[in-house]
Short mmCIF file of C-alpha atoms in Angstrom, two decimals:
data_model
loop_
_atom_site.label_atom_id
_atom_site.label_comp_id
_atom_site.label_asym_id
_atom_site.label_seq_id
_atom_site.Cartn_x
_atom_site.Cartn_y
_atom_site.Cartn_z
CA MET A 1 -15.56 -53.38 -76.83
CA LEU A 2 -12.40 -51.52 -75.87
CA ARG A 3 -9.83 -53.36 -73.82
CA PRO A 4 -9.32 -51.97 -70.30
CA SER A 5 -6.75 -49.21 -69.99
CA VAL A 6 -3.50 -49.28 -68.00
CA VAL A 7 -1.79 -45.96 -67.31
CA ILE A 8 1.93 -45.96 -66.55
CA VAL A 9 3.12 -42.89 -64.66
CA SER A 10 6.79 -42.11 -65.25
CA PRO A 11 8.71 -39.14 -63.85
CA ALA A 12 10.70 -39.05 -67.11
CA LEU A 13 9.65 -39.39 -70.74
CA ALA A 14 11.59 -40.22 -73.89
CA ALA A 15 13.79 -37.13 -73.90
CA ALA A 16 15.43 -38.19 -70.62
CA ASN A 17 16.30 -41.70 -71.89
CA ASN A 18 16.87 -42.84 -68.30
CA GLY A 19 15.91 -45.96 -66.38
CA ASN A 20 12.36 -44.82 -65.59
CA TRP A 21 11.64 -44.13 -69.23
CA GLN A 22 13.19 -47.40 -70.38
CA THR A 23 11.01 -49.32 -67.92
CA ALA A 24 7.85 -47.45 -68.89
CA ARG A 25 8.49 -47.91 -72.62
CA ARG A 26 9.24 -51.60 -72.26
CA TRP A 27 6.19 -52.29 -70.05
CA ARG A 28 3.96 -50.55 -72.57
CA GLN A 29 5.37 -52.81 -75.28
CA LEU A 30 4.99 -55.99 -73.21
CA LEU A 31 1.42 -55.22 -72.10
CA SER A 32 0.03 -53.70 -75.30
CA PRO A 33 -1.11 -57.03 -76.81
CA HIS A 34 -3.39 -57.47 -73.78
CA TRP A 35 -4.32 -53.95 -72.61
CA ARG A 36 -4.59 -50.41 -73.83
CA VAL A 37 -1.48 -48.78 -72.36
CA ARG A 38 -0.24 -45.22 -72.28
CA ILE A 39 2.60 -43.41 -70.50
CA VAL A 40 2.07 -40.07 -68.74
CA GLN A 41 3.92 -37.84 -66.32
CA HIS A 42 0.76 -36.47 -64.69
CA TRP A 43 -2.61 -38.01 -63.85
CA PRO A 44 -5.55 -37.51 -64.21
CA ASP A 45 -5.62 -36.43 -67.83
CA GLU A 46 -8.15 -36.18 -70.63
CA ASN A 47 -7.83 -39.80 -71.81
CA GLY A 48 -10.72 -41.28 -69.90
CA GLU A 49 -11.14 -44.08 -67.39
CA ASP A 50 -8.26 -46.38 -66.46
CA ALA A 51 -8.48 -49.78 -64.83
CA PHE A 52 -4.98 -49.81 -63.36
CA MET A 53 -2.12 -47.46 -62.60
CA LEU A 54 1.52 -48.53 -62.59
CA ALA A 55 3.41 -45.64 -60.99
CA LEU A 56 7.20 -45.54 -61.20
CA HIS A 57 8.86 -43.89 -58.19
CA ALA A 58 7.01 -43.43 -54.91
CA ARG A 59 8.17 -39.87 -54.30
CA ARG A 60 8.42 -38.37 -57.77
CA SER A 61 5.03 -39.76 -58.85
CA ALA A 62 3.38 -38.98 -55.49
CA ASP A 63 0.83 -36.48 -56.85
CA ALA A 64 -0.51 -38.94 -59.42
CA ILE A 65 -0.52 -41.76 -56.85
CA GLN A 66 -2.57 -39.73 -54.36
CA ALA A 67 -4.95 -38.57 -57.10
CA TRP A 68 -5.57 -42.22 -58.05
CA ALA A 69 -6.00 -43.26 -54.42
CA GLN A 70 -8.67 -40.60 -53.97
CA ALA A 71 -10.46 -41.42 -57.23
CA HIS A 72 -10.22 -45.24 -56.83
CA PRO A 73 -9.72 -46.02 -53.13
CA GLY A 74 -8.37 -49.51 -52.54
CA ARG A 75 -8.31 -50.46 -56.22
CA GLY A 76 -5.86 -50.97 -59.07
CA LEU A 77 -2.74 -49.13 -57.85
CA VAL A 78 0.80 -50.46 -58.23
CA VAL A 79 3.81 -48.45 -57.05
CA VAL A 80 7.17 -49.47 -58.48
CA LEU A 81 10.02 -48.73 -56.09
CA THR A 82 13.28 -47.34 -57.42
CA GLY A 83 16.64 -47.37 -55.72
CA THR A 84 16.06 -43.79 -54.58
CA ASP A 85 12.83 -44.92 -52.93
CA LEU A 86 14.22 -48.04 -51.27
CA TYR A 87 17.56 -46.71 -50.12
CA GLY A 88 16.69 -43.10 -49.35
CA ASP A 89 13.23 -41.57 -49.58
CA LEU A 90 11.15 -44.17 -47.74
CA ALA A 91 13.10 -43.58 -44.55
CA ASN A 92 12.26 -39.89 -44.26
CA ASP A 93 10.03 -38.60 -47.07
CA ARG A 94 6.36 -38.39 -46.12
CA GLU A 95 5.12 -38.33 -49.73
CA ALA A 96 6.98 -41.55 -50.54
CA GLN A 97 5.60 -43.14 -47.37
CA ARG A 98 2.04 -42.15 -48.30
CA SER A 99 2.54 -43.64 -51.77
CA VAL A 100 3.49 -47.09 -50.51
CA GLU A 101 0.63 -47.07 -48.01
CA ALA A 102 -1.88 -46.24 -50.76
CA ALA A 103 -0.72 -48.98 -53.14
CA GLN A 104 -2.47 -52.33 -53.45
CA ARG A 105 0.80 -53.83 -54.73
CA LEU A 106 4.43 -52.76 -54.54
CA VAL A 107 7.01 -53.88 -57.09
CA VAL A 108 10.75 -54.15 -56.57
CA LEU A 109 13.11 -54.85 -59.44
CA GLN A 110 15.55 -57.26 -57.82
CA GLU A 111 15.39 -59.96 -55.18
CA LEU A 112 16.85 -57.97 -52.27
CA GLY A 113 14.56 -54.96 -52.78
CA ALA A 114 11.87 -56.20 -50.40
CA ALA A 115 14.44 -56.51 -47.60
CA ALA A 116 14.46 -52.70 -47.36
CA LEU A 117 10.73 -52.71 -46.48
CA SER A 118 8.86 -53.46 -43.29
CA ALA A 119 7.34 -56.92 -42.89
CA ARG A 120 3.86 -55.44 -43.39
CA LEU A 121 4.82 -53.86 -46.72
CA ARG A 122 6.66 -56.98 -47.89
CA GLU A 123 3.35 -58.84 -47.81
CA LYS A 124 2.10 -56.84 -50.78
CA THR A 125 5.43 -56.68 -52.62
CA ARG A 126 6.29 -58.54 -55.82
CA VAL A 127 9.69 -58.94 -57.51
CA ILE A 128 9.65 -58.27 -61.26
CA TYR A 129 13.03 -58.39 -62.92
CA GLN A 130 13.42 -56.03 -65.83
CA SER A 131 14.26 -57.54 -69.20
CA THR A 132 16.01 -56.98 -72.46
CA THR A 133 16.62 -58.88 -75.66
CA ALA A 134 19.54 -61.27 -75.83
CA ARG A 135 22.61 -60.41 -77.87
CA ALA A 136 25.02 -63.02 -79.15
CA PRO A 137 28.41 -62.77 -77.40
CA LEU A 138 31.06 -61.28 -79.65
CA ARG A 139 34.58 -62.54 -80.20
CA LYS A 140 36.91 -60.08 -78.49
CA SER A 141 40.58 -59.35 -78.86
CA ALA A 142 42.92 -60.89 -76.29
CA ALA A 143 45.48 -58.14 -76.88
CA ARG A 144 43.95 -55.94 -74.18
CA LEU A 145 41.05 -55.77 -71.75
CA ARG A 146 38.26 -53.35 -72.61
CA ALA A 147 36.05 -52.21 -69.74
CA THR A 148 32.94 -50.09 -70.28
CA MET A 149 30.88 -48.12 -67.77
CA VAL A 150 27.46 -46.82 -68.84
CA GLY A 151 25.48 -44.32 -66.78
CA HIS A 152 24.94 -40.61 -66.50
CA LEU A 153 27.63 -38.97 -64.39
CA ARG A 154 25.98 -38.09 -61.09
CA GLN A 155 26.63 -38.62 -57.42
CA VAL A 156 24.61 -41.81 -56.92
CA LYS A 157 26.49 -43.53 -59.76
CA SER A 158 29.85 -42.85 -58.02
CA PRO A 159 31.83 -41.95 -61.16
CA GLU A 160 34.72 -40.83 -58.97
CA THR A 161 35.43 -44.51 -58.24
CA LEU A 162 36.05 -45.11 -61.94
CA PHE A 163 38.18 -41.96 -62.23
CA GLN A 164 40.37 -43.11 -59.34
CA ALA A 165 40.68 -46.63 -60.73
CA ALA A 166 41.69 -45.22 -64.13
CA ARG A 167 44.44 -43.20 -62.46
CA LEU A 168 45.70 -46.27 -60.63
CA LEU A 169 45.89 -48.04 -64.01
CA SER A 170 47.29 -45.08 -65.97
CA GLU A 171 50.55 -46.87 -66.78
CA ARG A 172 48.80 -49.98 -68.14
CA ASP A 173 48.46 -49.93 -71.91
CA ASP A 174 46.66 -53.29 -71.92
CA ILE A 175 43.54 -52.08 -70.03
CA ARG A 176 41.19 -49.63 -71.75
CA ILE A 177 38.22 -47.97 -70.06
CA ASP A 178 35.32 -46.37 -71.98
CA HIS A 179 32.92 -44.23 -69.96
CA ILE A 180 29.50 -43.47 -71.49
CA GLY A 181 27.07 -40.98 -70.00
CA GLU A 182 26.09 -37.34 -69.76
CA ALA A 183 27.57 -35.22 -66.98
CA GLU A 184 24.60 -33.92 -65.01
CA GLU A 185 26.73 -31.26 -63.28
CA PRO A 186 29.78 -29.37 -64.62
CA VAL A 187 32.02 -30.82 -61.91
CA TRP A 188 31.61 -34.32 -63.35
CA ALA A 189 32.49 -33.15 -66.85
CA GLU A 190 35.58 -31.44 -65.47
CA GLN A 191 36.69 -34.56 -63.61
CA ALA A 192 36.06 -36.84 -66.59
CA THR A 193 37.98 -34.50 -68.90
CA ALA A 194 40.88 -34.27 -66.44
CA THR A 195 40.99 -38.06 -66.07
CA GLN A 196 41.06 -38.48 -69.82
CA ALA A 197 43.96 -36.03 -70.11
CA GLN A 198 45.96 -37.83 -67.42
CA CYS A 199 45.12 -41.45 -68.28
CA PRO A 200 45.68 -42.60 -71.87
CA GLY A 201 43.59 -45.72 -71.32
CA TYR A 202 40.46 -43.83 -70.20
CA ARG A 203 37.96 -42.26 -72.63
CA TRP A 204 34.87 -40.29 -71.71
CA LEU A 205 32.50 -40.69 -74.66
CA GLY A 206 29.65 -38.56 -73.29
CA PRO A 207 26.00 -39.54 -73.86
CA LEU A 208 25.29 -42.03 -76.63
CA PRO A 209 21.99 -43.30 -78.05
CA HIS A 210 20.75 -46.41 -76.32
CA ALA A 211 21.52 -48.66 -79.30
CA GLN A 212 25.14 -47.49 -79.39
CA ALA A 213 25.51 -47.94 -75.64
CA ARG A 214 24.27 -51.53 -75.96
CA GLN A 215 26.77 -52.18 -78.74
CA ALA A 216 29.54 -50.83 -76.52
CA ILE A 217 28.49 -53.20 -73.73
CA GLN A 218 28.42 -56.08 -76.19
CA ARG A 219 31.96 -55.27 -77.41
CA ALA A 220 33.42 -54.91 -73.90
CA HIS A 221 35.19 -57.66 -71.99
CA VAL A 222 33.57 -56.38 -68.77
CA LEU A 223 30.94 -53.85 -67.72
CA VAL A 224 31.89 -51.74 -64.70
CA HIS A 225 29.11 -50.57 -62.40
CA THR A 226 30.15 -48.41 -59.43
CA SER A 227 26.81 -47.16 -58.04
CA ALA A 228 26.07 -46.27 -54.44
CA ALA A 229 22.39 -47.29 -54.72
CA GLU A 230 20.27 -49.02 -57.36
CA GLY A 231 16.75 -50.33 -57.60
CA GLY A 232 17.80 -52.69 -60.41
CA ALA A 233 20.22 -51.38 -63.03
CA HIS A 234 19.31 -51.72 -66.71
CA VAL A 235 22.96 -51.86 -67.73
CA ILE A 236 23.57 -54.96 -65.61
CA MET A 237 20.82 -56.94 -67.29
CA GLU A 238 21.94 -55.64 -70.71
CA ALA A 239 25.46 -56.87 -70.01
CA VAL A 240 24.27 -60.25 -68.73
CA ARG A 241 22.03 -60.71 -71.78
CA SER A 242 24.99 -59.85 -74.05
CA GLY A 243 27.41 -62.36 -72.53
CA THR A 244 29.48 -59.54 -70.96
CA PRO A 245 30.54 -60.12 -67.32
CA VAL A 246 30.02 -57.37 -64.73
CA LEU A 247 32.31 -55.85 -62.09
CA ALA A 248 29.91 -54.21 -59.65
CA SER A 249 29.85 -52.46 -56.29
CA ARG A 250 28.61 -54.74 -53.53
CA ILE A 251 25.30 -52.98 -52.81
CA PRO A 252 21.87 -54.61 -52.38
CA GLY A 253 20.62 -53.48 -55.80
CA ASN A 254 23.54 -55.16 -57.57
CA VAL A 255 23.65 -58.28 -55.41
CA GLY A 256 19.91 -58.66 -55.97
CA MET A 257 20.57 -58.75 -59.72
CA LEU A 258 23.71 -60.91 -59.84
CA GLY A 259 23.27 -63.14 -56.79
CA PRO A 260 25.08 -63.35 -53.44
CA ASP A 261 27.81 -65.74 -54.62
CA TYR A 262 28.89 -63.75 -57.68
CA GLU A 263 32.67 -63.23 -57.80
CA GLY A 264 32.77 -59.85 -59.52
CA TYR A 265 32.00 -57.52 -56.59
CA PHE A 266 34.12 -54.79 -55.01
CA GLU A 267 33.14 -52.72 -51.99
CA HIS A 268 31.41 -49.49 -52.93
CA GLY A 269 33.88 -46.63 -53.40
CA ASN A 270 36.94 -48.89 -53.24
CA ALA A 271 38.84 -47.83 -56.37
CA PRO A 272 41.93 -49.95 -55.58
CA ALA A 273 39.72 -53.05 -55.35
CA LEU A 274 38.11 -52.22 -58.70
CA ALA A 275 41.53 -51.64 -60.27
CA ALA A 276 42.75 -54.95 -58.83
CA LEU A 277 39.77 -56.79 -60.34
CA LEU A 278 40.48 -55.24 -63.74
CA VAL A 279 44.14 -56.28 -63.49
CA ARG A 280 43.13 -59.77 -62.46
CA CYS A 281 40.73 -60.05 -65.39
CA ARG A 282 43.48 -58.89 -67.73
CA GLU A 283 46.06 -61.27 -66.32
CA ASP A 284 43.66 -64.21 -66.45
CA GLN A 285 42.71 -63.21 -69.99
CA ALA A 286 46.38 -63.16 -71.03
CA ARG A 287 47.12 -66.63 -69.66
CA ALA A 288 43.76 -68.25 -70.33
CA ALA A 289 45.01 -70.20 -73.35
CA ASN A 290 47.63 -72.09 -71.30
CA ASP A 291 45.90 -72.32 -67.90
CA PRO A 292 43.75 -75.39 -67.19
CA ALA A 293 41.89 -73.62 -64.36
CA PRO A 294 38.88 -71.51 -65.46
CA PRO A 295 40.06 -67.87 -65.46
CA LEU A 296 38.07 -65.20 -63.63
CA LEU A 297 36.49 -63.81 -66.79
CA GLU A 298 35.20 -67.25 -67.74
CA ARG A 299 33.81 -67.86 -64.27
CA LEU A 300 32.06 -64.50 -64.26
CA ARG A 301 30.63 -65.16 -67.70
CA ALA A 302 29.32 -68.55 -66.56
CA GLN A 303 27.79 -67.04 -63.42
CA CYS A 304 26.08 -64.32 -65.47
CA SER A 305 24.69 -66.88 -67.90
CA LEU A 306 22.90 -68.60 -65.01
CA ARG A 307 21.13 -65.31 -64.20
CA ALA A 308 20.26 -64.47 -67.81
CA PRO A 309 16.82 -66.19 -67.86
CA LEU A 310 15.67 -63.87 -65.06
CA PHE A 311 16.04 -60.94 -67.46
CA ALA A 312 14.24 -62.45 -70.47
CA PRO A 313 11.31 -60.44 -71.91
CA GLU A 314 8.90 -63.37 -71.64
CA THR A 315 9.74 -63.76 -67.94
CA GLU A 316 8.95 -60.10 -67.36
CA ARG A 317 5.76 -60.26 -69.44
CA ARG A 318 4.43 -63.21 -67.42
CA ALA A 319 5.19 -61.43 -64.16
CA LEU A 320 3.41 -58.26 -65.29
CA LEU A 321 0.34 -60.15 -66.49
CA GLN A 322 0.21 -62.07 -63.21
CA LEU A 323 0.46 -58.78 -61.30
CA LEU A 324 -2.54 -57.31 -63.13
CA GLN A 325 -4.48 -60.55 -62.71
CA ASP A 326 -3.83 -60.40 -58.97
CA LEU A 327 -5.24 -56.88 -58.90
CA GLN A 328 -8.44 -58.04 -60.57
CA GLU A 329 -9.10 -60.70 -57.94
CA PRO A 330 -10.93 -59.79 -54.72
CA SER A 331 -8.56 -59.23 -51.83
#
């Protein structure tokens, strides 16, 4: 007898190599020992009957969500809410609103995600942290601080904050900034190239394969994350699971990943505050050997290590299996 089928609807497939695809690919891997799982952009298709649908993105997967709701009213539908959904579309996009109404369960990817929903919708919402494999922390040179930012260059990621911080630090030869990601519009490529020309410590490396990006995070002293909105950033969990502290914009999606008491936040768009944090990390790094007080980098690393179990693959697998079990039980 064939195992029941789970269909994952993702707005992006492997060629995009973005967060939606990474989530879809990982969930297929985690669920495959228990279910037949496939990833599609459009549903229905020719692959037969499905028991459950996990749809990523309320607005961009709206057609597939409504098709499922019509074919299987009141049964088996999970809608996974992205940052674009939570902090934009749900307020004014009718398709996104219809998607969350149709779902039997909603999933948010960090602990503050449900706060963006009405009390009625929160009742059917589950938090499932995304996961990644652990990487052993690497020994890193104390001669300089290396910061890495990973993410395609687009408005919601606020790359201009990193550009401005790099300019503020342009005379520092002990702070290096690597920027990884594809420019989604020519203006971002122009600004990255100009920043690189003006700031010897800044390098724009363009898009890299996922494995190379993870290695860059592992080698960095800190990951920088400047986004305006996030559902739950992959790069944050990859840094935490690599022993690399994070300097992040204080937005719900980041606070929901790192916790409210984390010390590595700066206000969104505040380049001087980001630059000051980088300088402080460098100065603490330089005097760490002779200072009895725990330096900032060590405190951030310790705080990240406390969050690391949230992002373990087995934690995510258990949450996904529990979600599907809940859907099988009578409401």
